[in-house]
Short mmCIF file of C-alpha atoms in Angstrom, two decimals:
data_model
loop_
_atom_site.label_atom_id
_atom_site.label_comp_id
_atom_site.label_asym_id
_atom_site.label_seq_id
_atom_site.Cartn_x
_atom_site.Cartn_y
_atom_site.Cartn_z
CA MET A 1350 28.19 -1.82 30.45
CA PHE A 1351 29.92 -1.30 27.21
CA GLY A 1352 27.35 1.96 26.79
CA ASP A 1353 26.39 2.34 23.24
CA ALA A 1354 29.38 0.83 21.65
CA GLU A 1355 29.20 -0.90 18.34
CA THR A 1356 27.99 -4.43 18.49
CA VAL A 1357 28.46 -7.63 16.60
CA SER A 1358 25.47 -9.85 16.19
CA LEU A 1359 25.89 -13.72 16.71
CA SER A 1360 23.36 -16.53 17.06
CA ILE A 1361 23.38 -18.76 20.10
CA GLY A 1362 25.19 -21.34 18.21
CA GLU A 1363 27.74 -18.82 16.85
CA VAL A 1364 28.30 -17.81 20.79
CA PHE A 1365 28.90 -21.56 21.46
CA GLU A 1366 31.09 -22.22 18.70
CA LEU A 1367 33.30 -19.01 19.08
CA ALA A 1368 33.64 -20.26 22.93
CA VAL A 1369 34.70 -23.79 21.99
CA ARG A 1370 37.31 -22.45 19.10
CA VAL A 1371 38.99 -20.44 21.66
CA LEU A 1372 38.97 -22.90 24.70
CA THR A 1373 40.33 -25.53 22.75
CA GLY A 1374 42.87 -23.28 20.59
CA ALA A 1375 44.15 -22.48 24.09
CA GLY A 1376 44.67 -26.16 25.10
CA LEU A 1377 41.48 -27.26 27.11
CA SER A 1378 40.47 -30.42 25.84
CA LEU A 1379 36.82 -30.69 23.95
CA ASP A 1380 34.97 -32.08 26.64
CA HIS A 1381 35.94 -29.58 29.32
CA ALA A 1382 35.57 -26.56 26.62
CA GLN A 1383 32.27 -27.56 25.86
CA ALA A 1384 31.28 -28.05 29.15
CA VAL A 1385 32.67 -24.19 29.94
CA ALA A 1386 31.13 -22.86 26.88
CA ARG A 1387 27.80 -24.31 27.26
CA ALA A 1388 27.93 -22.09 30.59
CA LEU A 1389 29.21 -19.06 28.78
CA THR A 1390 26.77 -19.67 26.19
CA ALA A 1391 23.82 -19.57 28.58
CA GLY A 1392 25.13 -16.34 30.21
CA GLU A 1393 25.17 -14.60 27.15
CA ARG A 1394 21.95 -15.92 26.04
CA ASP A 1395 20.11 -14.48 29.04
CA GLU A 1396 21.87 -11.22 29.03
CA CYS A 1397 23.83 -12.08 32.01
CA ALA A 1398 27.02 -9.99 30.54
CA SER A 1399 29.09 -10.63 33.39
CA HIS A 1400 29.05 -14.35 32.99
CA GLY A 1401 28.73 -14.51 29.47
CA LEU A 1402 31.27 -14.22 26.60
CA TYR A 1403 33.00 -11.46 29.11
CA ARG A 1404 34.45 -14.45 30.73
CA LEU A 1405 36.26 -15.72 27.86
CA PRO A 1406 39.40 -13.89 27.91
CA GLY A 1407 39.69 -14.88 31.71
CA CYS A 1408 39.21 -18.44 30.99
CA VAL A 1409 41.92 -18.10 28.47
CA MET A 1410 44.24 -16.47 31.35
CA THR A 1411 43.42 -19.30 33.83
CA ILE A 1412 44.09 -22.02 30.93
CA LYS A 1413 47.63 -19.95 30.36
CA SER A 1414 48.10 -19.77 34.26
CA GLY A 1415 49.49 -23.30 34.46
CA LYS A 1416 47.35 -24.00 37.37
CA VAL A 1417 44.26 -25.80 35.88
CA SER A 1418 44.39 -29.00 34.33
CA LEU A 1419 43.37 -28.89 30.60
CA ASP A 1420 42.09 -32.65 30.43
CA ALA A 1421 41.53 -34.12 33.71
CA GLU A 1422 38.95 -37.07 33.86
CA PRO A 1423 36.18 -36.20 36.98
CA VAL A 1424 36.83 -39.30 39.32
CA ILE A 1425 33.14 -39.62 40.72
CA GLU A 1426 32.65 -41.72 43.69
CA ASP A 1427 29.28 -43.34 44.92
CA VAL A 1428 30.32 -42.47 48.67
CA SER A 1429 27.14 -43.22 50.45
CA PRO A 1430 22.89 -43.31 49.78
CA ALA A 1431 22.88 -39.65 50.06
CA LEU A 1432 26.49 -38.55 48.68
CA VAL A 1433 28.38 -38.34 45.50
CA ARG A 1434 31.78 -36.82 45.26
CA ALA A 1435 33.27 -35.51 42.16
CA ASP A 1436 37.03 -34.90 42.00
CA ALA A 1437 37.55 -32.63 39.27
CA GLY A 1438 41.32 -33.25 39.21
CA TYR A 1439 42.21 -29.34 39.48
CA ALA A 1440 40.14 -28.91 36.11
CA TYR A 1441 37.01 -26.48 35.62
CA SER A 1442 34.07 -27.62 37.64
CA LEU A 1443 31.79 -27.84 34.79
CA LEU A 1444 32.39 -31.25 33.36
CA ALA A 1445 32.44 -32.51 36.78
CA PHE A 1446 29.19 -31.57 37.62
CA GLU A 1447 27.48 -32.69 34.35
CA ARG A 1448 29.27 -36.23 34.85
CA ALA A 1449 27.85 -36.41 38.54
CA ALA A 1450 24.44 -34.74 38.23
CA PRO A 1451 22.64 -37.76 37.33
CA LEU A 1452 23.70 -39.91 40.06
CA LEU A 1453 22.60 -36.78 42.40
CA VAL A 1454 19.25 -36.77 40.99
CA GLU A 1455 18.66 -40.53 41.27
CA LYS A 1456 19.96 -40.48 45.02
CA ALA A 1457 17.54 -37.73 45.72
CA LYS A 1458 14.63 -39.47 44.09
CA LYS A 1459 15.61 -42.43 46.36
CA VAL A 1460 16.10 -40.92 49.68
CA GLY A 1461 14.58 -37.43 49.94
CA VAL A 1462 17.61 -35.41 49.89
CA ALA A 1463 21.09 -35.98 48.35
CA ALA A 1464 24.55 -34.00 48.19
CA LEU A 1465 27.23 -33.58 45.56
CA VAL A 1466 30.60 -32.71 46.53
CA ILE A 1467 32.88 -31.52 43.75
CA ASN A 1468 36.45 -30.99 45.14
CA ASN A 1469 39.73 -29.39 43.55
CA CYS A 1470 37.71 -27.72 40.95
CA PHE A 1471 38.40 -24.02 39.16
CA HIS A 1472 35.06 -22.15 39.48
CA PHE A 1473 33.80 -19.05 37.29
CA SER A 1474 30.44 -19.49 36.42
CA ALA A 1475 27.03 -18.83 37.47
CA LEU A 1476 25.47 -21.42 39.42
CA TRP A 1477 22.11 -21.17 38.01
CA PRO A 1478 22.38 -23.20 34.77
CA GLU A 1479 23.54 -26.28 37.22
CA ILE A 1480 20.06 -25.37 39.48
CA GLU A 1481 18.16 -25.18 36.20
CA HIS A 1482 19.62 -28.43 35.05
CA LEU A 1483 18.48 -30.10 38.48
CA THR A 1484 14.96 -28.62 38.53
CA GLN A 1485 14.51 -30.00 34.92
CA GLN A 1486 14.73 -33.21 36.58
CA GLY A 1487 12.13 -32.77 39.10
CA VAL A 1488 14.13 -31.82 42.17
CA ALA A 1489 14.57 -29.02 44.26
CA ALA A 1490 18.18 -27.16 44.55
CA LEU A 1491 20.65 -25.44 46.48
CA ALA A 1492 24.23 -24.82 45.46
CA MET A 1493 26.90 -22.96 47.09
CA THR A 1494 30.83 -22.03 46.21
CA PRO A 1495 33.35 -19.87 48.02
CA SER A 1496 36.07 -18.01 45.31
CA HIS A 1497 39.06 -16.09 46.33
CA SER A 1498 39.08 -13.76 49.12
CA TRP A 1499 38.32 -10.43 47.79
CA VAL A 1500 35.35 -9.35 50.13
CA ALA A 1501 35.81 -7.49 53.59
CA PRO A 1502 33.55 -9.45 56.30
CA ALA A 1503 31.11 -6.56 58.07
CA GLY A 1504 33.19 -4.15 60.08
CA GLY A 1505 36.50 -5.42 58.36
CA LYS A 1506 38.56 -3.15 55.83
CA ARG A 1507 40.38 -6.32 53.91
CA GLY A 1508 39.66 -9.21 52.01
CA LEU A 1509 38.81 -12.25 53.70
CA LEU A 1510 35.93 -13.89 52.39
CA GLY A 1511 34.88 -14.99 48.93
CA THR A 1512 32.00 -13.33 46.59
CA ASN A 1513 30.22 -16.69 47.78
CA PRO A 1514 27.31 -17.00 45.62
CA MET A 1515 24.61 -19.49 46.56
CA ALA A 1516 21.61 -20.33 44.31
CA PHE A 1517 18.33 -21.85 44.76
CA GLY A 1518 15.63 -23.58 42.19
CA TRP A 1519 12.15 -25.12 42.66
CA PRO A 1520 10.49 -27.46 39.93
CA ARG A 1521 7.50 -26.06 38.24
CA PRO A 1522 4.93 -26.80 35.65
CA GLY A 1523 5.93 -25.96 32.45
CA PRO A 1524 9.68 -24.53 31.44
CA ASP A 1525 10.69 -22.20 33.51
CA PRO A 1526 11.69 -22.93 37.30
CA TYR A 1527 11.91 -20.64 40.32
CA VAL A 1528 15.50 -19.63 40.51
CA PHE A 1529 17.58 -16.92 42.24
CA ASP A 1530 21.73 -16.82 42.17
CA PHE A 1531 23.02 -13.72 43.80
CA ALA A 1532 26.58 -13.59 45.36
CA THR A 1533 26.65 -12.43 48.98
CA SER A 1534 28.88 -9.78 48.24
CA ALA A 1535 27.14 -6.41 47.36
CA ILE A 1536 27.60 -7.13 43.58
CA ALA A 1537 29.13 -9.94 41.71
CA ARG A 1538 32.89 -9.24 41.12
CA GLY A 1539 32.23 -9.41 37.17
CA ASP A 1540 29.53 -6.82 37.21
CA MET A 1541 32.28 -4.48 39.56
CA ALA A 1542 34.77 -5.10 36.93
CA LEU A 1543 31.94 -4.13 33.85
CA HIS A 1544 31.45 -0.50 35.78
CA ASP A 1545 35.26 -0.53 35.97
CA ILE A 1546 35.48 -1.06 32.10
CA ALA A 1547 32.66 1.39 31.28
CA GLY A 1548 34.15 4.15 33.68
CA LYS A 1549 30.86 4.25 35.83
CA PRO A 1550 30.85 5.04 39.56
CA ILE A 1551 29.78 2.59 41.95
CA PRO A 1552 27.18 3.13 45.15
CA GLU A 1553 28.65 3.72 48.47
CA GLY A 1554 28.66 0.24 50.23
CA TRP A 1555 29.78 -1.68 46.85
CA GLY A 1556 33.28 -1.72 48.32
CA VAL A 1557 36.45 -0.04 50.47
CA ASP A 1558 39.59 1.18 48.68
CA SER A 1559 43.38 -0.44 49.62
CA GLU A 1560 43.08 2.04 52.73
CA GLY A 1561 39.62 0.44 53.92
CA GLN A 1562 37.99 3.95 52.84
CA PRO A 1563 34.61 4.11 51.57
CA THR A 1564 34.73 4.44 47.63
CA THR A 1565 32.73 4.97 44.73
CA SER A 1566 35.62 3.61 42.25
CA ALA A 1567 34.99 0.30 40.85
CA ARG A 1568 38.66 -0.04 40.15
CA ALA A 1569 39.61 1.41 44.05
CA ALA A 1570 37.33 -1.31 45.30
CA LEU A 1571 38.88 -4.10 43.10
CA ASP A 1572 42.34 -3.12 44.24
CA GLY A 1573 41.02 -2.97 47.89
CA ALA A 1574 38.09 -4.82 48.82
CA MET A 1575 34.19 -5.55 48.27
CA LEU A 1576 31.80 -5.46 51.02
CA THR A 1577 28.83 -8.27 51.57
CA PHE A 1578 25.28 -7.37 50.67
CA GLY A 1579 23.25 -6.52 54.00
CA GLY A 1580 26.13 -5.68 56.47
CA HIS A 1581 26.17 -8.44 59.09
CA LYS A 1582 23.47 -10.60 57.29
CA GLY A 1583 25.36 -10.84 54.08
CA SER A 1584 28.57 -11.35 56.24
CA ALA A 1585 26.98 -14.15 57.73
CA LEU A 1586 25.73 -15.87 55.37
CA SER A 1587 29.00 -15.61 53.07
CA THR A 1588 30.70 -17.34 56.28
CA MET A 1589 28.11 -19.88 56.03
CA ILE A 1590 28.97 -20.49 52.53
CA GLU A 1591 32.93 -20.48 53.24
CA LEU A 1592 32.19 -23.26 55.60
CA MET A 1593 29.46 -25.61 54.18
CA ALA A 1594 31.77 -25.39 50.94
CA GLY A 1595 34.91 -25.35 52.51
CA PRO A 1596 36.02 -27.68 55.53
CA LEU A 1597 32.46 -29.30 55.46
CA ILE A 1598 33.38 -31.06 52.28
CA GLY A 1599 37.60 -31.09 52.60
CA ASP A 1600 37.95 -28.12 50.47
CA LEU A 1601 39.92 -24.80 50.55
CA THR A 1602 38.41 -21.27 52.03
CA SER A 1603 38.41 -18.09 49.68
CA ARG A 1604 41.65 -17.12 51.54
CA GLU A 1605 43.26 -20.37 50.61
CA SER A 1606 42.05 -20.14 47.33
CA MET A 1607 43.79 -16.97 46.91
CA ALA A 1608 46.71 -18.16 48.25
CA PHE A 1609 46.99 -21.25 46.25
CA ASP A 1610 46.59 -18.89 43.25
CA ASP A 1611 49.95 -17.12 44.42
CA GLY A 1612 49.47 -14.17 42.02
CA ALA A 1613 49.02 -16.09 38.97
CA LYS A 1614 45.14 -14.46 38.49
CA ALA A 1615 43.75 -17.65 37.36
CA ALA A 1616 40.08 -18.54 38.43
CA PRO A 1617 39.11 -19.47 41.97
CA MET A 1618 40.30 -23.18 42.89
CA HIS A 1619 38.08 -24.76 45.79
CA GLY A 1620 34.96 -26.75 46.05
CA GLU A 1621 31.48 -26.95 45.44
CA LEU A 1622 28.19 -28.22 47.51
CA ILE A 1623 24.82 -28.86 45.61
CA LEU A 1624 22.14 -30.37 47.69
CA ALA A 1625 19.13 -31.96 45.58
CA PHE A 1626 15.36 -32.34 47.07
CA ASP A 1627 12.85 -34.55 45.90
CA PRO A 1628 9.65 -32.78 46.64
CA ASP A 1629 7.62 -36.04 45.98
CA LEU A 1630 9.42 -37.98 48.42
CA MET A 1631 9.84 -35.31 51.29
CA GLY A 1632 6.01 -34.01 50.50
CA GLY A 1633 4.07 -36.64 52.77
CA GLY A 1634 2.09 -38.68 50.24
CA ASN A 1635 0.39 -35.61 48.38
CA PRO A 1636 2.63 -34.02 45.96
CA GLN A 1637 0.04 -32.51 44.00
CA ALA A 1638 -1.17 -30.58 46.98
CA ASN A 1639 2.16 -29.43 47.73
CA ALA A 1640 2.63 -28.13 44.31
CA ASP A 1641 -0.40 -26.57 43.99
CA ARG A 1642 0.79 -24.69 47.54
CA ALA A 1643 3.71 -23.15 45.84
CA GLU A 1644 1.79 -22.06 42.88
CA ALA A 1645 -0.52 -20.23 45.12
CA LEU A 1646 2.44 -18.93 47.04
CA PHE A 1647 4.38 -17.55 42.90
CA ALA A 1648 0.71 -16.43 42.35
CA ALA A 1649 0.45 -13.81 45.04
CA PHE A 1650 3.57 -12.42 43.96
CA ALA A 1651 2.22 -11.51 40.64
CA ASP A 1652 -1.28 -10.37 42.28
CA GLN A 1653 0.76 -7.53 43.80
CA GLY A 1654 2.96 -7.04 40.97
CA ALA A 1655 6.14 -8.49 42.11
CA ARG A 1656 8.71 -10.11 39.81
CA LEU A 1657 9.86 -13.57 40.53
CA PRO A 1658 13.49 -13.90 40.36
CA SER A 1659 14.68 -15.02 37.01
CA GLN A 1660 11.77 -13.82 35.04
CA ARG A 1661 14.05 -11.01 33.39
CA ARG A 1662 16.44 -13.61 32.21
CA PHE A 1663 13.59 -16.14 31.05
CA ALA A 1664 12.47 -13.03 28.71
CA ALA A 1665 15.85 -12.23 27.80
CA ARG A 1666 16.22 -16.13 26.65
CA GLU A 1667 13.38 -15.86 24.58
CA ARG A 1668 14.54 -12.65 22.84
CA SER A 1669 17.97 -14.50 21.99
CA LEU A 1670 16.74 -17.94 21.16
CA LYS A 1671 14.93 -15.85 18.45
CA ASN A 1672 17.06 -12.94 17.17
CA GLY A 1673 20.43 -14.15 18.52
CA VAL A 1674 22.35 -11.97 20.96
CA ARG A 1675 24.64 -8.65 20.05
CA VAL A 1676 28.28 -8.62 21.74
CA PRO A 1677 30.11 -5.37 22.24
CA LYS A 1678 32.56 -5.16 19.26
CA VAL A 1679 35.46 -4.07 21.77
CA LEU A 1680 34.87 -7.27 23.36
CA PHE A 1681 34.72 -9.11 20.24
CA ASP A 1682 37.48 -8.01 18.76
CA GLN A 1683 39.38 -8.77 22.14
CA ILE A 1684 38.32 -12.23 22.03
CA GLU A 1685 39.41 -12.48 18.47
CA ALA A 1686 42.74 -10.80 19.42
CA LEU A 1687 43.57 -13.95 21.26
CA GLY A 1688 44.72 -15.88 18.20
CA TYR A 1689 42.59 -18.67 18.60
#
């Protein structure tokens, strides 16, 4: 999205070290900084520019907003045989997830399905790193979260819903699970912002301007409202996520998150719902046959030349681990100019 601009080469380790240095320099505790840096590094490593170092200046803006706790220790509550609750204490969500995930997996493997509720958390990151972490433990997983009310519902003209991502993962033999992660908006807000930075037009159907009129200007859509993918279908899924990861778990909707922000332009503050499923326990006593059935389905994709979700990311990961990454110099200079 930065075109053919000059780039800076960094190893994966250097990406992580840069993120930790900036985040701790801005005031975030080391534990929180490392958790956030792991998510940023994963995005950069997998060539997901909108969730990599591009997010670092926004993280600093959130830290400086005074809204986010810099050092809150997540409070993990064992609520029931199938439910874990993590109160993030108005800090970033990532440390709360890392601390609560082992108990979530343990419960899923005991009762078949379990839920992790994260409350009072600031959220900016992709969901697939969390999903991959869970699939590595042998469970299937589904995650969802609201955001800020940047997105108009189908037939509407003003922001009401969030970009409201959802992600799913299925464990497979070998290192790479089946994973998808997408916003229910027509495009992730970070990708919309990258179009704006690059001066690139957006397709019709991605957003409307402040008057509710269709636009191909990323800036006009960012100032107006984004739209859901698939019209009423995306709008319905987005509303489901508002409910499942909002009122169902005792936390804010995207509209309430925006009101909480009150113009600070910090990351959204709300909750997150993660569900984990144990294929061995739920599969009726023949887990290998069920795993083979799943692999046959995936093989049928390849047989007709179709690509499974995340295959692009896994290929990018292999390249990045071998060769490092190239960060646009304009972004690198922006990060260095933060002064940390």
